[in-house]
């Protein structure tokens, strides 16, 4: 086991037999959180005039959410086809690391995340052409959101990640049709399978030219979708696509550990680096474990489960959890975690290895255990 400023890192096997039972107090807390979330009002992205000191983050979006032709909203209904657009997200000059500054009143680019412009594409070809012109290299960051996420929340989260980690590659959001409702857990799990083929097709287009690369960042249930897409690519013989995935990060993955093992077995050689970010204080995944049968999810894995692959690096953010967002998004909402990761990224960048490319090598790790 290695440690770096609160990070615990393992490569290879996890051992032990500790149980993972939810106490009555935990169940009551989960029920309370579910009730409060169901009753709370969801924020939506709003337009405003640009501010000269704000930072504009172009977010390219491929979504299976149905476009409401009467306004700039995408719902949770599953459409027959994909929609493609770009949203220019303005990040305020007063932005604090790890925070999405939602408006308290009328949206103001001086203090809030706002949308300053949009462009809807006729198809994927037009959007991918703009993506290729947007960055200095040939690599695209693809973000796959998790359960109970709206399109507005996912766009703003990706813009916040782009800002706080100062990435310079084009960013694309793959927005699958989550219900955007905490009561829609089963609906969202079905939507992941509904979205799998469309994600594979999109990644295939993004990596069509020699030298094209994609780096996948998936959160929560989106991690299940990412793994299913890689598995589907393998079964479909899309070796070119798999060879052009330059890395994968699964944050707080909402996946059964046994299922992850089977998915990884089918995929075979995993893209490198392949990182799993966990937090044992993740209350959202504790609830997911209860819903799915009281078995711990991959994002809260402990001594009760094993990862036997030496090509997977697990990074434990438990000590950096700050209580925000149910500790379900610690690597990008905790200022301490962001600071640690930025230090690693900066070192990798100075050595010419790019965004998170050699994170597994830069962090102190335990000796890899061969499967």
Short mmCIF file of N, CA, C and O in Angstrom, two decimals, residues 37-125:
data_model
loop_
_atom_site.label_atom_id
_atom_site.label_comp_id
_atom_site.label_asym_id
_atom_site.label_seq_id
_atom_site.Cartn_x
_atom_site.Cartn_y
_atom_site.Cartn_z
N UNK A 37 -34.08 14.22 -1.73
CA UNK A 37 -33.66 14.41 -3.12
C UNK A 37 -34.86 14.43 -4.05
O UNK A 37 -34.91 15.19 -5.02
N UNK A 38 -35.84 13.57 -3.77
CA UNK A 38 -37.01 13.50 -4.63
C UNK A 38 -37.83 14.78 -4.56
O UNK A 38 -38.50 15.16 -5.52
N UNK A 39 -37.77 15.47 -3.42
CA UNK A 39 -38.58 16.67 -3.24
C UNK A 39 -37.84 17.94 -3.62
O UNK A 39 -38.44 19.01 -3.71
N UNK A 40 -36.53 17.86 -3.80
CA UNK A 40 -35.74 19.07 -4.05
C UNK A 40 -35.86 19.50 -5.51
O UNK A 40 -36.05 18.69 -6.41
N UNK A 41 -35.75 20.80 -5.72
CA UNK A 41 -35.83 21.36 -7.07
C UNK A 41 -34.49 21.23 -7.76
O UNK A 41 -33.44 21.50 -7.18
N UNK A 42 -34.49 20.78 -9.01
CA UNK A 42 -33.26 20.63 -9.77
C UNK A 42 -32.97 21.92 -10.52
O UNK A 42 -33.85 22.54 -11.11
N UNK A 43 -31.69 22.30 -10.50
CA UNK A 43 -31.27 23.50 -11.21
C UNK A 43 -31.09 23.18 -12.69
O UNK A 43 -30.78 22.05 -13.06
N UNK A 44 -31.29 24.17 -13.53
CA UNK A 44 -31.10 24.00 -14.96
C UNK A 44 -30.15 25.06 -15.48
O UNK A 44 -30.05 26.17 -14.93
N UNK A 45 -29.44 24.72 -16.54
CA UNK A 45 -28.53 25.68 -17.17
C UNK A 45 -29.34 26.83 -17.77
O UNK A 45 -30.39 26.61 -18.37
N UNK A 46 -28.84 28.04 -17.60
CA UNK A 46 -29.54 29.22 -18.10
C UNK A 46 -28.59 30.09 -18.90
O UNK A 46 -27.39 30.13 -18.65
N UNK A 47 -29.16 30.80 -19.85
CA UNK A 47 -28.37 31.71 -20.68
C UNK A 47 -28.15 33.05 -19.99
O UNK A 47 -28.98 33.50 -19.20
N UNK A 48 -27.02 33.67 -20.32
CA UNK A 48 -26.73 35.02 -19.85
C UNK A 48 -25.68 35.62 -20.77
O UNK A 48 -24.99 34.90 -21.51
N UNK A 49 -25.54 36.92 -20.70
CA UNK A 49 -24.52 37.60 -21.49
C UNK A 49 -23.14 37.26 -20.94
O UNK A 49 -22.97 37.07 -19.74
N UNK A 50 -22.13 37.18 -21.80
CA UNK A 50 -20.78 36.84 -21.33
C UNK A 50 -20.18 37.94 -20.48
O UNK A 50 -20.58 39.11 -20.56
N UNK A 51 -19.21 37.55 -19.64
CA UNK A 51 -18.46 38.49 -18.82
C UNK A 51 -17.02 38.49 -19.32
O UNK A 51 -16.46 37.42 -19.62
N UNK A 52 -16.38 39.64 -19.42
CA UNK A 52 -15.03 39.68 -20.02
C UNK A 52 -13.98 38.88 -19.25
O UNK A 52 -12.98 38.45 -19.85
N UNK A 53 -14.18 38.67 -17.95
CA UNK A 53 -13.19 37.95 -17.16
C UNK A 53 -13.55 36.48 -16.93
O UNK A 53 -12.81 35.76 -16.26
N UNK A 54 -14.68 36.05 -17.45
CA UNK A 54 -15.09 34.66 -17.29
C UNK A 54 -14.34 33.78 -18.28
O UNK A 54 -13.87 34.24 -19.33
N UNK A 55 -14.24 32.50 -17.95
CA UNK A 55 -13.59 31.54 -18.84
C UNK A 55 -14.67 30.74 -19.56
O UNK A 55 -15.56 30.19 -18.92
N UNK A 56 -14.58 30.66 -20.87
CA UNK A 56 -15.56 29.93 -21.67
C UNK A 56 -15.03 28.53 -21.94
O UNK A 56 -13.93 28.35 -22.46
N UNK A 57 -15.83 27.54 -21.57
CA UNK A 57 -15.49 26.14 -21.83
C UNK A 57 -16.48 25.59 -22.86
O UNK A 57 -17.65 25.38 -22.56
N UNK A 58 -16.02 25.35 -24.09
CA UNK A 58 -16.92 24.72 -25.08
C UNK A 58 -17.11 23.24 -24.71
O UNK A 58 -16.14 22.49 -24.60
N UNK A 59 -18.34 22.85 -24.51
CA UNK A 59 -18.66 21.46 -24.19
C UNK A 59 -19.45 20.87 -25.36
O UNK A 59 -20.54 21.34 -25.69
N UNK A 60 -18.87 19.87 -25.99
CA UNK A 60 -19.55 19.16 -27.07
C UNK A 60 -20.39 18.05 -26.46
O UNK A 60 -19.92 17.33 -25.56
N UNK A 61 -21.61 17.91 -26.93
CA UNK A 61 -22.54 16.97 -26.31
C UNK A 61 -23.13 16.04 -27.36
O UNK A 61 -23.63 16.49 -28.39
N UNK A 62 -23.04 14.75 -27.07
CA UNK A 62 -23.78 13.74 -27.82
C UNK A 62 -24.76 13.13 -26.83
O UNK A 62 -24.35 12.61 -25.79
N UNK A 63 -26.03 13.22 -27.13
CA UNK A 63 -27.02 12.81 -26.13
C UNK A 63 -28.12 11.96 -26.74
O UNK A 63 -28.53 12.16 -27.89
N UNK A 64 -28.58 11.02 -25.94
CA UNK A 64 -29.75 10.22 -26.29
C UNK A 64 -31.01 10.79 -25.65
O UNK A 64 -32.08 10.19 -25.76
N UNK A 65 -30.87 11.91 -24.99
CA UNK A 65 -32.05 12.55 -24.42
C UNK A 65 -32.85 13.22 -25.54
O UNK A 65 -32.28 13.78 -26.48
N UNK A 66 -34.14 13.19 -25.41
CA UNK A 66 -35.01 13.70 -26.45
C UNK A 66 -35.03 15.22 -26.44
O UNK A 66 -35.21 15.84 -25.40
N UNK A 67 -34.84 15.82 -27.61
CA UNK A 67 -34.84 17.27 -27.73
C UNK A 67 -36.26 17.79 -27.75
O UNK A 67 -37.09 17.36 -28.55
N UNK A 68 -36.54 18.73 -26.85
CA UNK A 68 -37.83 19.40 -26.83
C UNK A 68 -37.77 20.54 -27.84
O UNK A 68 -37.07 21.53 -27.64
N UNK A 69 -38.47 20.39 -28.93
CA UNK A 69 -38.39 21.37 -30.01
C UNK A 69 -38.93 22.74 -29.61
O UNK A 69 -38.71 23.73 -30.29
N UNK A 70 -39.65 22.81 -28.48
CA UNK A 70 -40.21 24.09 -28.06
C UNK A 70 -39.23 24.90 -27.24
O UNK A 70 -39.51 26.04 -26.88
N UNK A 71 -38.08 24.34 -26.90
CA UNK A 71 -37.12 25.07 -26.08
C UNK A 71 -35.82 24.32 -25.97
O UNK A 71 -35.69 23.20 -26.47
N UNK A 72 -34.83 24.92 -25.33
CA UNK A 72 -33.49 24.33 -25.28
C UNK A 72 -33.35 23.29 -24.18
O UNK A 72 -32.40 23.33 -23.40
N UNK A 73 -34.30 22.36 -24.07
CA UNK A 73 -34.25 21.39 -22.99
C UNK A 73 -34.23 19.97 -23.55
O UNK A 73 -34.86 19.68 -24.56
N UNK A 74 -33.50 19.11 -22.88
CA UNK A 74 -33.50 17.69 -23.19
C UNK A 74 -34.07 16.97 -21.98
O UNK A 74 -33.68 17.23 -20.85
N UNK A 75 -34.98 16.04 -22.21
CA UNK A 75 -35.61 15.35 -21.10
C UNK A 75 -34.98 14.00 -20.84
O UNK A 75 -33.84 13.76 -21.18
N UNK A 76 -35.78 13.08 -20.26
CA UNK A 76 -35.26 11.76 -19.94
C UNK A 76 -35.82 10.69 -20.87
O UNK A 76 -35.43 9.53 -20.79
N UNK A 77 -36.77 11.06 -21.76
CA UNK A 77 -37.32 10.07 -22.66
C UNK A 77 -36.24 9.54 -23.59
O UNK A 77 -35.35 10.26 -24.02
N UNK A 78 -36.35 8.25 -23.90
CA UNK A 78 -35.38 7.64 -24.80
C UNK A 78 -35.82 7.86 -26.24
O UNK A 78 -36.88 7.40 -26.65
N UNK A 79 -35.02 8.56 -27.03
CA UNK A 79 -35.42 8.87 -28.41
C UNK A 79 -35.02 7.74 -29.35
O UNK A 79 -34.39 6.76 -28.97
N UNK A 80 -35.38 7.90 -30.62
CA UNK A 80 -35.00 6.91 -31.62
C UNK A 80 -33.60 7.16 -32.16
O UNK A 80 -33.01 6.28 -32.78
N UNK A 81 -33.06 8.34 -31.96
CA UNK A 81 -31.74 8.66 -32.48
C UNK A 81 -31.00 9.58 -31.54
O UNK A 81 -31.48 9.95 -30.48
N UNK A 82 -29.79 9.96 -31.96
CA UNK A 82 -28.93 10.82 -31.15
C UNK A 82 -29.14 12.29 -31.53
O UNK A 82 -29.54 12.62 -32.64
N UNK A 83 -28.83 13.17 -30.58
CA UNK A 83 -28.78 14.60 -30.81
C UNK A 83 -27.37 15.10 -30.50
O UNK A 83 -26.72 14.59 -29.57
N UNK A 84 -26.91 16.09 -31.26
CA UNK A 84 -25.54 16.59 -31.11
C UNK A 84 -25.57 18.12 -31.05
O UNK A 84 -26.22 18.77 -31.87
N UNK A 85 -24.85 18.68 -30.09
CA UNK A 85 -24.77 20.13 -30.01
C UNK A 85 -23.54 20.55 -29.23
O UNK A 85 -22.85 19.73 -28.61
N UNK A 86 -23.24 21.84 -29.27
CA UNK A 86 -22.17 22.43 -28.48
C UNK A 86 -22.78 23.49 -27.58
O UNK A 86 -23.62 24.27 -28.01
N UNK A 87 -22.36 23.50 -26.33
CA UNK A 87 -22.78 24.54 -25.39
C UNK A 87 -21.53 25.25 -24.89
O UNK A 87 -20.57 24.60 -24.43
N UNK A 88 -21.51 26.57 -24.99
CA UNK A 88 -20.40 27.36 -24.45
C UNK A 88 -20.74 27.71 -23.01
O UNK A 88 -21.64 28.52 -22.75
N UNK A 89 -20.03 27.08 -22.08
CA UNK A 89 -20.29 27.26 -20.65
C UNK A 89 -19.33 28.30 -20.10
O UNK A 89 -18.11 28.17 -20.23
N UNK A 90 -19.88 29.33 -19.50
CA UNK A 90 -19.08 30.40 -18.90
C UNK A 90 -18.85 30.10 -17.42
O UNK A 90 -19.80 29.92 -16.66
N UNK A 91 -17.58 30.02 -17.04
CA UNK A 91 -17.20 29.78 -15.64
C UNK A 91 -16.81 31.13 -15.04
O UNK A 91 -15.95 31.82 -15.57
N UNK A 92 -17.43 31.53 -13.92
CA UNK A 92 -17.25 32.90 -13.42
C UNK A 92 -15.83 33.17 -12.94
O UNK A 92 -15.12 32.25 -12.49
N UNK A 93 -15.40 34.42 -12.98
CA UNK A 93 -14.06 34.77 -12.48
C UNK A 93 -13.92 34.54 -10.98
O UNK A 93 -12.79 34.45 -10.48
N UNK A 94 -15.03 34.42 -10.26
CA UNK A 94 -15.00 34.17 -8.81
C UNK A 94 -15.08 32.68 -8.49
O UNK A 94 -15.29 32.31 -7.32
N UNK A 95 -14.91 31.83 -9.49
CA UNK A 95 -15.07 30.38 -9.31
C UNK A 95 -14.15 29.84 -8.22
O UNK A 95 -12.97 30.19 -8.15
N UNK A 96 -14.70 28.97 -7.37
CA UNK A 96 -13.94 28.27 -6.35
C UNK A 96 -13.74 26.82 -6.77
O UNK A 96 -14.67 26.18 -7.28
N UNK A 97 -12.56 26.31 -6.55
CA UNK A 97 -12.21 24.96 -6.97
C UNK A 97 -13.19 23.94 -6.38
O UNK A 97 -13.50 23.98 -5.19
N UNK A 98 -13.67 23.04 -7.23
CA UNK A 98 -14.55 21.97 -6.79
C UNK A 98 -16.01 22.32 -6.73
O UNK A 98 -16.84 21.47 -6.42
N UNK A 99 -16.36 23.56 -7.06
CA UNK A 99 -17.72 24.05 -6.89
C UNK A 99 -18.34 24.39 -8.24
O UNK A 99 -17.66 24.91 -9.13
N UNK A 100 -19.62 24.10 -8.39
CA UNK A 100 -20.42 24.63 -9.49
C UNK A 100 -21.25 25.77 -8.91
O UNK A 100 -22.09 25.54 -8.04
N UNK A 101 -21.01 26.98 -9.37
CA UNK A 101 -21.72 28.14 -8.84
C UNK A 101 -23.05 28.31 -9.58
O UNK A 101 -23.11 28.92 -10.65
N UNK A 102 -24.10 27.74 -9.02
CA UNK A 102 -25.44 27.89 -9.59
C UNK A 102 -26.01 29.26 -9.22
O UNK A 102 -25.74 29.77 -8.13
N UNK A 103 -26.81 29.85 -10.08
CA UNK A 103 -27.40 31.16 -9.75
C UNK A 103 -28.37 31.08 -8.57
O UNK A 103 -29.13 30.12 -8.45
N UNK A 104 -28.33 32.09 -7.71
CA UNK A 104 -29.32 32.23 -6.65
C UNK A 104 -30.52 33.05 -7.12
O UNK A 104 -31.59 32.99 -6.53
N UNK A 105 -30.31 33.83 -8.16
CA UNK A 105 -31.36 34.67 -8.73
C UNK A 105 -31.19 34.69 -10.23
O UNK A 105 -30.86 33.67 -10.83
N UNK A 106 -31.39 35.83 -10.86
CA UNK A 106 -31.14 35.93 -12.30
C UNK A 106 -29.69 35.55 -12.61
O UNK A 106 -28.77 35.98 -11.92
N UNK A 107 -29.46 34.73 -13.63
CA UNK A 107 -28.10 34.28 -13.93
C UNK A 107 -27.19 35.44 -14.31
O UNK A 107 -27.58 36.34 -15.06
N UNK A 108 -25.96 35.41 -13.78
CA UNK A 108 -25.00 36.48 -14.00
C UNK A 108 -23.63 35.84 -14.23
O UNK A 108 -23.11 35.15 -13.35
N UNK A 109 -23.05 36.06 -15.39
CA UNK A 109 -21.77 35.45 -15.72
C UNK A 109 -20.64 35.92 -14.81
O UNK A 109 -19.59 35.28 -14.75
N UNK A 110 -20.85 37.01 -14.08
CA UNK A 110 -19.82 37.49 -13.16
C UNK A 110 -19.70 36.60 -11.93
O UNK A 110 -18.65 36.56 -11.29
N UNK A 111 -20.77 35.86 -11.61
CA UNK A 111 -20.76 35.07 -10.38
C UNK A 111 -21.26 33.65 -10.55
O UNK A 111 -21.11 32.83 -9.63
N UNK A 112 -21.82 33.32 -11.71
CA UNK A 112 -22.49 32.03 -11.89
C UNK A 112 -21.98 31.29 -13.13
O UNK A 112 -21.49 31.91 -14.08
N UNK A 113 -22.15 29.97 -13.11
CA UNK A 113 -22.04 29.19 -14.34
C UNK A 113 -23.25 29.54 -15.20
O UNK A 113 -24.40 29.49 -14.73
N UNK A 114 -23.02 29.89 -16.45
CA UNK A 114 -24.11 30.20 -17.37
C UNK A 114 -23.75 29.69 -18.75
O UNK A 114 -22.59 29.37 -19.04
N UNK A 115 -24.75 29.61 -19.61
CA UNK A 115 -24.55 29.27 -21.01
C UNK A 115 -24.55 30.56 -21.82
O UNK A 115 -25.49 31.35 -21.73
N UNK A 116 -23.49 30.78 -22.58
CA UNK A 116 -23.41 32.01 -23.37
C UNK A 116 -23.67 31.77 -24.85
O UNK A 116 -23.83 32.72 -25.61
N UNK A 117 -23.72 30.51 -25.26
CA UNK A 117 -23.99 30.21 -26.66
C UNK A 117 -24.21 28.73 -26.88
O UNK A 117 -23.71 27.90 -26.11
N UNK A 118 -24.97 28.38 -27.91
CA UNK A 118 -25.19 26.98 -28.26
C UNK A 118 -25.22 26.85 -29.78
O UNK A 118 -25.50 27.81 -30.50
N UNK A 119 -24.92 25.65 -30.23
CA UNK A 119 -25.03 25.35 -31.66
C UNK A 119 -25.46 23.90 -31.79
O UNK A 119 -24.80 23.00 -31.26
N UNK A 120 -26.57 23.65 -32.47
CA UNK A 120 -27.07 22.30 -32.70
C UNK A 120 -26.57 21.81 -34.05
O UNK A 120 -26.68 22.51 -35.06
N UNK A 121 -26.00 20.60 -34.07
CA UNK A 121 -25.46 20.02 -35.30
C UNK A 121 -26.49 19.11 -35.97
O UNK A 121 -27.33 18.50 -35.30
N UNK A 122 -26.37 19.01 -37.28
CA UNK A 122 -27.25 18.13 -38.03
C UNK A 122 -26.90 16.66 -37.84
O UNK A 122 -27.74 15.78 -38.02
N UNK A 123 -25.65 16.39 -37.48
CA UNK A 123 -25.22 15.02 -37.30
C UNK A 123 -23.85 14.96 -36.65
O UNK A 123 -23.22 15.99 -36.40
N UNK A 124 -23.35 13.75 -36.40
CA UNK A 124 -22.07 13.61 -35.69
C UNK A 124 -20.88 14.12 -36.49
O UNK A 124 -19.89 14.58 -35.91
N UNK A 125 -20.95 14.04 -37.81
CA UNK A 125 -19.81 14.46 -38.62
C UNK A 125 -19.46 15.92 -38.43
O UNK A 125 -18.28 16.28 -38.30
#
